[in-house]
GROMACS .gro file of C-alpha atoms in nm:
model
  283
    1PHE     CA    1  -4.003  -0.467   1.991
    2GLU     CA    2  -3.671  -0.461   2.209
    3ILE     CA    3  -3.366  -0.260   2.194
    4ASP     CA    4  -3.045  -0.408   2.274
    5ILE     CA    5  -2.836  -0.074   2.424
    6ILE     CA    6  -2.495  -0.128   2.512
    7TYR     CA    7  -2.250   0.045   2.699
    8SER     CA    8  -1.883   0.205   2.619
    9LEU     CA    9  -1.719   0.406   2.768
   10THR     CA   10  -1.441   0.499   2.564
   11SER     CA   11  -1.248   0.796   2.447
   12ILE     CA   12  -1.363   1.002   2.078
   13ASN     CA   13  -0.977   1.008   2.063
   14ASP     CA   14  -0.910   0.641   2.140
   15THR     CA   15  -0.864   0.464   1.790
   16ASN     CA   16  -0.804   0.092   1.890
   17GLN     CA   17  -1.115   0.098   2.116
   18ILE     CA   18  -1.308   0.293   1.873
   19LYS     CA   19  -1.248   0.095   1.557
   20LYS     CA   20  -1.361  -0.235   1.806
   21ILE     CA   21  -1.675  -0.069   1.831
   22PHE     CA   22  -1.697  -0.019   1.487
   23GLU     CA   23  -1.646  -0.376   1.369
   24ASN     CA   24  -1.791  -0.547   1.663
   25TYR     CA   25  -2.145  -0.372   1.660
   26LYS     CA   26  -2.173  -0.248   1.254
   27PRO     CA   27  -2.326   0.089   1.327
   28GLU     CA   28  -2.534   0.221   1.003
   29ILE     CA   29  -2.576   0.556   1.178
   30VAL     CA   30  -2.400   0.779   1.421
   31PHE     CA   31  -2.490   1.055   1.620
   32HIS     CA   32  -2.133   1.274   1.736
   33ALA     CA   33  -2.276   1.441   2.027
   34ALA     CA   34  -1.991   1.414   2.249
   35ALA     CA   35  -1.787   1.709   2.308
   36TYR     CA   36  -1.685   1.950   2.558
   37LYS     CA   37  -1.881   2.234   2.542
   38HIS     CA   38  -1.861   2.509   2.858
   39VAL     CA   39  -1.772   2.802   2.759
   40PRO     CA   40  -1.562   3.003   3.029
   41LEU     CA   41  -1.398   2.617   3.135
   42ALA     CA   42  -1.251   2.611   2.707
   43GLU     CA   43  -1.100   2.917   2.757
   44ARG     CA   44  -0.852   2.802   3.074
   45ASN     CA   45  -0.845   2.440   2.869
   46ILE     CA   46  -0.808   2.511   2.515
   47ILE     CA   47  -0.538   2.263   2.442
   48SER     CA   48  -0.834   1.984   2.575
   49TYR     CA   49  -1.107   2.100   2.363
   50ILE     CA   50  -0.874   2.089   2.023
   51LYS     CA   51  -0.825   1.763   2.089
   52ASN     CA   52  -1.151   1.632   2.198
   53ASN     CA   53  -1.357   1.842   1.993
   54VAL     CA   54  -1.168   1.872   1.634
   55PHE     CA   55  -0.980   1.589   1.659
   56GLY     CA   56  -1.218   1.335   1.809
   57THR     CA   57  -1.462   1.419   1.544
   58ASN     CA   58  -1.187   1.386   1.287
   59ASN     CA   59  -1.094   1.102   1.427
   60LEU     CA   60  -1.459   0.918   1.455
   61ILE     CA   61  -1.601   1.070   1.081
   62ASN     CA   62  -1.248   0.901   0.954
   63ILE     CA   63  -1.380   0.531   1.092
   64SER     CA   64  -1.759   0.559   1.027
   65VAL     CA   65  -1.603   0.618   0.657
   66LYS     CA   66  -1.397   0.290   0.661
   67ASN     CA   67  -1.625   0.148   0.856
   68ASN     CA   68  -1.916   0.172   0.567
   69VAL     CA   69  -2.145   0.368   0.765
   70LYS     CA   70  -2.434   0.543   0.605
   71ASN     CA   71  -2.525   0.840   0.828
   72PHE     CA   72  -2.270   1.076   1.057
   73LEU     CA   73  -2.502   1.314   1.155
   74PHE     CA   74  -2.289   1.582   1.429
   75VAL     CA   75  -2.449   1.793   1.690
   76SER     CA   76  -2.341   2.149   1.659
   77THR     CA   77  -2.413   2.484   1.800
   78ASP     CA   78  -2.558   2.840   1.737
   79LYS     CA   79  -2.201   2.926   1.945
   80ALA     CA   80  -2.042   2.819   1.574
   81VAL     CA   81  -2.137   3.057   1.414
   82ARG     CA   82  -1.855   3.424   1.393
   83PRO     CA   83  -1.718   3.209   1.680
   84THR     CA   84  -1.569   3.459   2.051
   85ASN     CA   85  -1.464   3.182   2.228
   86ILE     CA   86  -1.275   2.847   2.200
   87MET     CA   87  -1.580   2.647   2.255
   88GLY     CA   88  -1.732   2.823   1.901
   89ALA     CA   89  -1.417   2.794   1.736
   90THR     CA   90  -1.393   2.411   1.769
   91LYS     CA   91  -1.750   2.343   1.655
   92ARG     CA   92  -1.713   2.561   1.345
   93ILE     CA   93  -1.371   2.349   1.227
   94SER     CA   94  -1.485   2.067   1.291
   95GLU     CA   95  -1.845   2.187   1.088
   96LEU     CA   96  -1.577   2.309   0.817
   97TYR     CA   97  -1.380   1.981   0.853
   98LEU     CA   98  -1.694   1.749   0.802
   99LEU     CA   99  -1.791   1.960   0.482
  100SER     CA  100  -1.451   1.974   0.352
  101LYS     CA  101  -1.466   1.573   0.420
  102SER     CA  102  -1.831   1.532   0.215
  103LYS     CA  103  -1.580   1.646  -0.101
  104LYS     CA  104  -1.478   1.430  -0.149
  105LEU     CA  105  -1.708   1.137  -0.107
  106SER     CA  106  -1.887   0.971  -0.364
  107LEU     CA  107  -2.301   1.027  -0.387
  108ASN     CA  108  -2.301   0.627  -0.283
  109ASP     CA  109  -2.073   0.656   0.064
  110ILE     CA  110  -2.207   0.822   0.384
  111THR     CA  111  -2.445   1.059   0.452
  112ILE     CA  112  -2.271   1.367   0.660
  113SER     CA  113  -2.536   1.616   0.855
  114ILE     CA  114  -2.443   1.871   1.037
  115VAL     CA  115  -2.728   1.982   1.300
  116ARG     CA  116  -2.712   2.322   1.464
  117PHE     CA  117  -2.910   2.460   1.772
  118GLY     CA  118  -2.905   2.647   2.049
  119ASN     CA  119  -2.911   2.592   2.443
  120VAL     CA  120  -3.130   2.260   2.557
  121ILE     CA  121  -3.362   2.378   2.859
  122GLY     CA  122  -3.213   2.232   3.222
  123SER     CA  123  -2.847   2.068   3.065
  124THR     CA  124  -2.570   2.064   3.281
  125GLY     CA  125  -2.455   2.433   3.263
  126SER     CA  126  -2.801   2.563   3.152
  127VAL     CA  127  -2.889   2.905   3.362
  128ILE     CA  128  -3.226   2.745   3.464
  129PRO     CA  129  -3.068   2.494   3.731
  130LEU     CA  130  -2.830   2.776   3.836
  131PHE     CA  131  -3.153   2.968   3.903
  132LYS     CA  132  -3.352   2.758   4.079
  133GLU     CA  133  -3.061   2.635   4.317
  134GLN     CA  134  -2.989   3.035   4.360
  135LEU     CA  135  -3.408   3.092   4.462
  136GLU     CA  136  -3.353   2.779   4.678
  137ASN     CA  137  -3.067   2.965   4.872
  138GLY     CA  138  -3.268   3.323   4.853
  139GLY     CA  139  -3.059   3.432   4.590
  140PRO     CA  140  -2.937   3.675   4.475
  141ILE     CA  141  -2.982   3.509   4.085
  142THR     CA  142  -2.657   3.591   3.886
  143VAL     CA  143  -2.724   3.731   3.540
  144THR     CA  144  -2.426   3.864   3.280
  145HIS     CA  145  -2.597   4.198   3.182
  146PRO     CA  146  -2.943   4.317   3.141
  147GLU     CA  147  -2.978   4.263   2.739
  148VAL     CA  148  -2.825   3.899   2.697
  149THR     CA  149  -3.013   3.666   2.467
  150ARG     CA  150  -3.027   3.274   2.419
  151TYR     CA  151  -3.191   3.055   2.257
  152PHE     CA  152  -3.367   2.795   2.406
  153MET     CA  153  -3.518   2.396   2.332
  154SER     CA  154  -3.632   2.156   2.563
  155VAL     CA  155  -3.455   1.827   2.533
  156GLN     CA  156  -3.747   1.655   2.360
  157GLU     CA  157  -3.800   1.900   2.166
  158ALA     CA  158  -3.432   1.833   2.028
  159VAL     CA  159  -3.353   1.487   2.078
  160GLY     CA  160  -3.702   1.434   1.833
  161LEU     CA  161  -3.605   1.658   1.604
  162VAL     CA  162  -3.280   1.544   1.558
  163LEU     CA  163  -3.372   1.218   1.522
  164GLU     CA  164  -3.623   1.339   1.278
  165VAL     CA  165  -3.314   1.560   1.010
  166SER     CA  166  -3.128   1.163   1.016
  167ILE     CA  167  -3.458   1.066   0.856
  168ILE     CA  168  -3.494   1.339   0.605
  169LYS     CA  169  -3.452   1.229   0.261
  170ASN     CA  170  -3.312   1.394  -0.078
  171PHE     CA  171  -3.031   1.602   0.144
  172LYS     CA  172  -2.697   1.498   0.142
  173ASN     CA  173  -2.394   1.712   0.332
  174ILE     CA  174  -2.644   1.994   0.425
  175THR     CA  175  -2.585   2.210   0.771
  176PHE     CA  176  -2.899   2.234   0.919
  177LEU     CA  177  -3.068   2.435   1.153
  178LEU     CA  178  -3.345   2.387   1.403
  179ASN     CA  179  -3.608   2.603   1.464
  180MET     CA  180  -3.522   2.717   1.798
  181GLY     CA  181  -3.854   3.073   1.813
  182LYS     CA  182  -3.716   3.383   1.923
  183PRO     CA  183  -3.395   3.431   2.127
  184ILE     CA  184  -3.547   3.502   2.543
  185LYS     CA  185  -3.348   3.724   2.806
  186ILE     CA  186  -3.194   3.544   3.037
  187LYS     CA  187  -3.293   3.875   3.249
  188ASP     CA  188  -3.647   3.741   3.171
  189LEU     CA  189  -3.691   3.428   3.239
  190ALA     CA  190  -3.476   3.479   3.585
  191LEU     CA  191  -3.765   3.740   3.645
  192LYS     CA  192  -4.010   3.469   3.571
  193MET     CA  193  -3.894   3.195   3.780
  194VAL     CA  194  -3.871   3.413   4.068
  195ASN     CA  195  -4.247   3.507   4.001
  196LEU     CA  196  -4.343   3.184   3.985
  197SER     CA  197  -4.133   3.074   4.318
  198GLY     CA  198  -4.427   3.324   4.429
  199LEU     CA  199  -4.167   3.559   4.530
  200LYS     CA  200  -4.069   3.923   4.428
  201ILE     CA  201  -3.768   4.086   4.307
  202LYS     CA  202  -3.559   4.334   4.557
  203ASP     CA  203  -3.600   4.702   4.439
  204LYS     CA  204  -3.301   4.917   4.373
  205ASN     CA  205  -3.200   4.983   4.701
  206ASN     CA  206  -3.268   4.591   4.768
  207ILE     CA  207  -3.475   4.687   5.023
  208ASN     CA  208  -3.813   4.551   4.966
  209GLY     CA  209  -3.878   4.201   4.740
  210ASP     CA  210  -3.719   3.870   4.849
  211ILE     CA  211  -3.417   3.802   4.541
  212GLU     CA  212  -3.176   4.024   4.413
  213ILE     CA  213  -3.064   4.023   4.028
  214LYS     CA  214  -2.726   4.110   4.040
  215TYR     CA  215  -2.564   4.167   3.689
  216ILE     CA  216  -2.214   4.027   3.688
  217GLY     CA  217  -2.065   4.072   3.354
  218LEU     CA  218  -2.028   3.877   3.101
  219LYS     CA  219  -1.787   3.624   3.096
  220GLN     CA  220  -1.431   3.475   2.870
  221GLY     CA  221  -1.568   3.436   2.536
  222GLU     CA  222  -1.943   3.490   2.591
  223LYS     CA  223  -2.147   3.697   2.302
  224MET     CA  224  -2.447   3.927   2.396
  225HIS     CA  225  -2.654   3.730   2.150
  226GLU     CA  226  -2.590   3.375   1.980
  227GLU     CA  227  -2.683   3.311   1.659
  228LEU     CA  228  -2.814   3.045   1.427
  229ASN     CA  229  -2.651   3.128   1.111
  230PHE     CA  230  -2.426   3.334   0.881
  231GLU     CA  231  -2.702   3.468   0.671
  232ASP     CA  232  -3.073   3.456   0.604
  233ASN     CA  233  -3.031   3.211   0.348
  234PHE     CA  234  -3.174   2.883   0.517
  235GLU     CA  235  -3.403   2.681   0.344
  236LYS     CA  236  -3.763   2.450   0.457
  237THR     CA  237  -3.747   2.062   0.452
  238PRO     CA  238  -4.035   1.803   0.505
  239HIS     CA  239  -4.029   1.923   0.870
  240GLN     CA  240  -4.178   2.228   0.968
  241ASP     CA  241  -3.915   2.272   1.237
  242ILE     CA  242  -3.625   2.162   1.064
  243PHE     CA  243  -3.406   2.440   0.815
  244SER     CA  244  -3.131   2.310   0.602
  245ILE     CA  245  -2.843   2.574   0.473
  246PRO     CA  246  -2.751   2.547   0.126
  247ILE     CA  247  -2.410   2.343   0.041
  248VAL     CA  248  -2.123   2.649   0.005
  249ASN     CA  249  -1.816   2.566  -0.125
  250SER     CA  250  -1.565   2.439   0.177
  251ASN     CA  251  -1.186   2.542   0.139
  252VAL     CA  252  -1.014   2.228   0.193
  253ASN     CA  253  -0.672   2.424   0.142
  254PHE     CA  254  -0.860   2.644   0.410
  255VAL     CA  255  -0.937   2.306   0.616
  256ASN     CA  256  -0.599   2.149   0.605
  257GLU     CA  257  -0.435   2.456   0.688
  258LEU     CA  258  -0.674   2.519   1.026
  259LYS     CA  259  -0.525   2.162   1.105
  260ILE     CA  260  -0.185   2.214   1.046
  261SER     CA  261  -0.246   2.513   1.302
  262LEU     CA  262  -0.450   2.332   1.536
  263GLU     CA  263  -0.142   2.012   1.583
  264ASN     CA  264   0.106   2.261   1.591
  265ILE     CA  265  -0.044   2.449   1.892
  266ILE     CA  266  -0.154   2.112   2.037
  267LYS     CA  267   0.252   1.924   1.928
  268ASN     CA  268   0.437   2.314   2.111
  269ASN     CA  269   0.166   2.398   2.359
  270ASN     CA  270   0.185   2.720   2.149
  271LYS     CA  271  -0.174   2.913   2.192
  272THR     CA  272  -0.028   3.255   2.031
  273ASN     CA  273  -0.175   3.265   1.673
  274LEU     CA  274  -0.546   3.132   1.781
  275ASN     CA  275  -0.690   3.507   1.778
  276ASP     CA  276  -0.650   3.507   1.378
  277ILE     CA  277  -0.797   3.096   1.409
  278LEU     CA  278  -1.026   3.292   1.515
  279LYS     CA  279  -1.057   3.643   1.300
  280LYS     CA  280  -1.064   3.357   1.010
  281LEU     CA  281  -1.350   3.196   1.149
  282CYS     CA  282  -1.567   3.466   1.159
  283ASN     CA  283  -1.577   3.507   0.802
   0.00000   0.00000   0.00000
């Protein structure tokens, strides 16, 4: 069968335009993946990230509820677990807000799902396109730290599993984890790409070999190792590569306080208490 695809370029903070889209097309399922996601850029554009990632999500779920959307699926990130950067913090706050929102809804209302996973191979900002470009330019390949690890999955795997989450039955208002396998050392990924290209890594003196691996240090807000969950308490679902986290009580007062704090940050352009917010989110 044929599917009509309709494009609309708008901001998730543009309430009037989003309302018109929902009223005109009456979507039953919303896959919310609209976010500013790059970690170093977030540290220099805090207000923009809070506006888009937090209040944009707030705006979208409220309009979805009012327009009788049946299933709202929020695409989150491993960086939302004990966040050390603004991007991860905005995603974690959005998770908490959605969990808090779900507590106020009856069983017949919208189903809210959160899907948390790691890096998608080949996506914008991914290390693989960067390493490929650096190889083509003769190096060096830049790695932040020899021990840094990340979770990876392909675009096809990520999209397929997110779609599978949307049709899982009997799991309402739960955070889901995708099976990311074992974390991969970025250094090993760089070595493999060099070997596959038919080249050799230069020795310690940068004399013999073709490509240098240069360690440049972790960027602001980056972790050495990412996590997918706060505790090892995830459960199996009907799909072998999708796990669920049991519903936890999301403190409504805490979420409201966070929202007020972020509103004040935006209003006064005062970021002095951001570290306190990050510490609270790490619990």
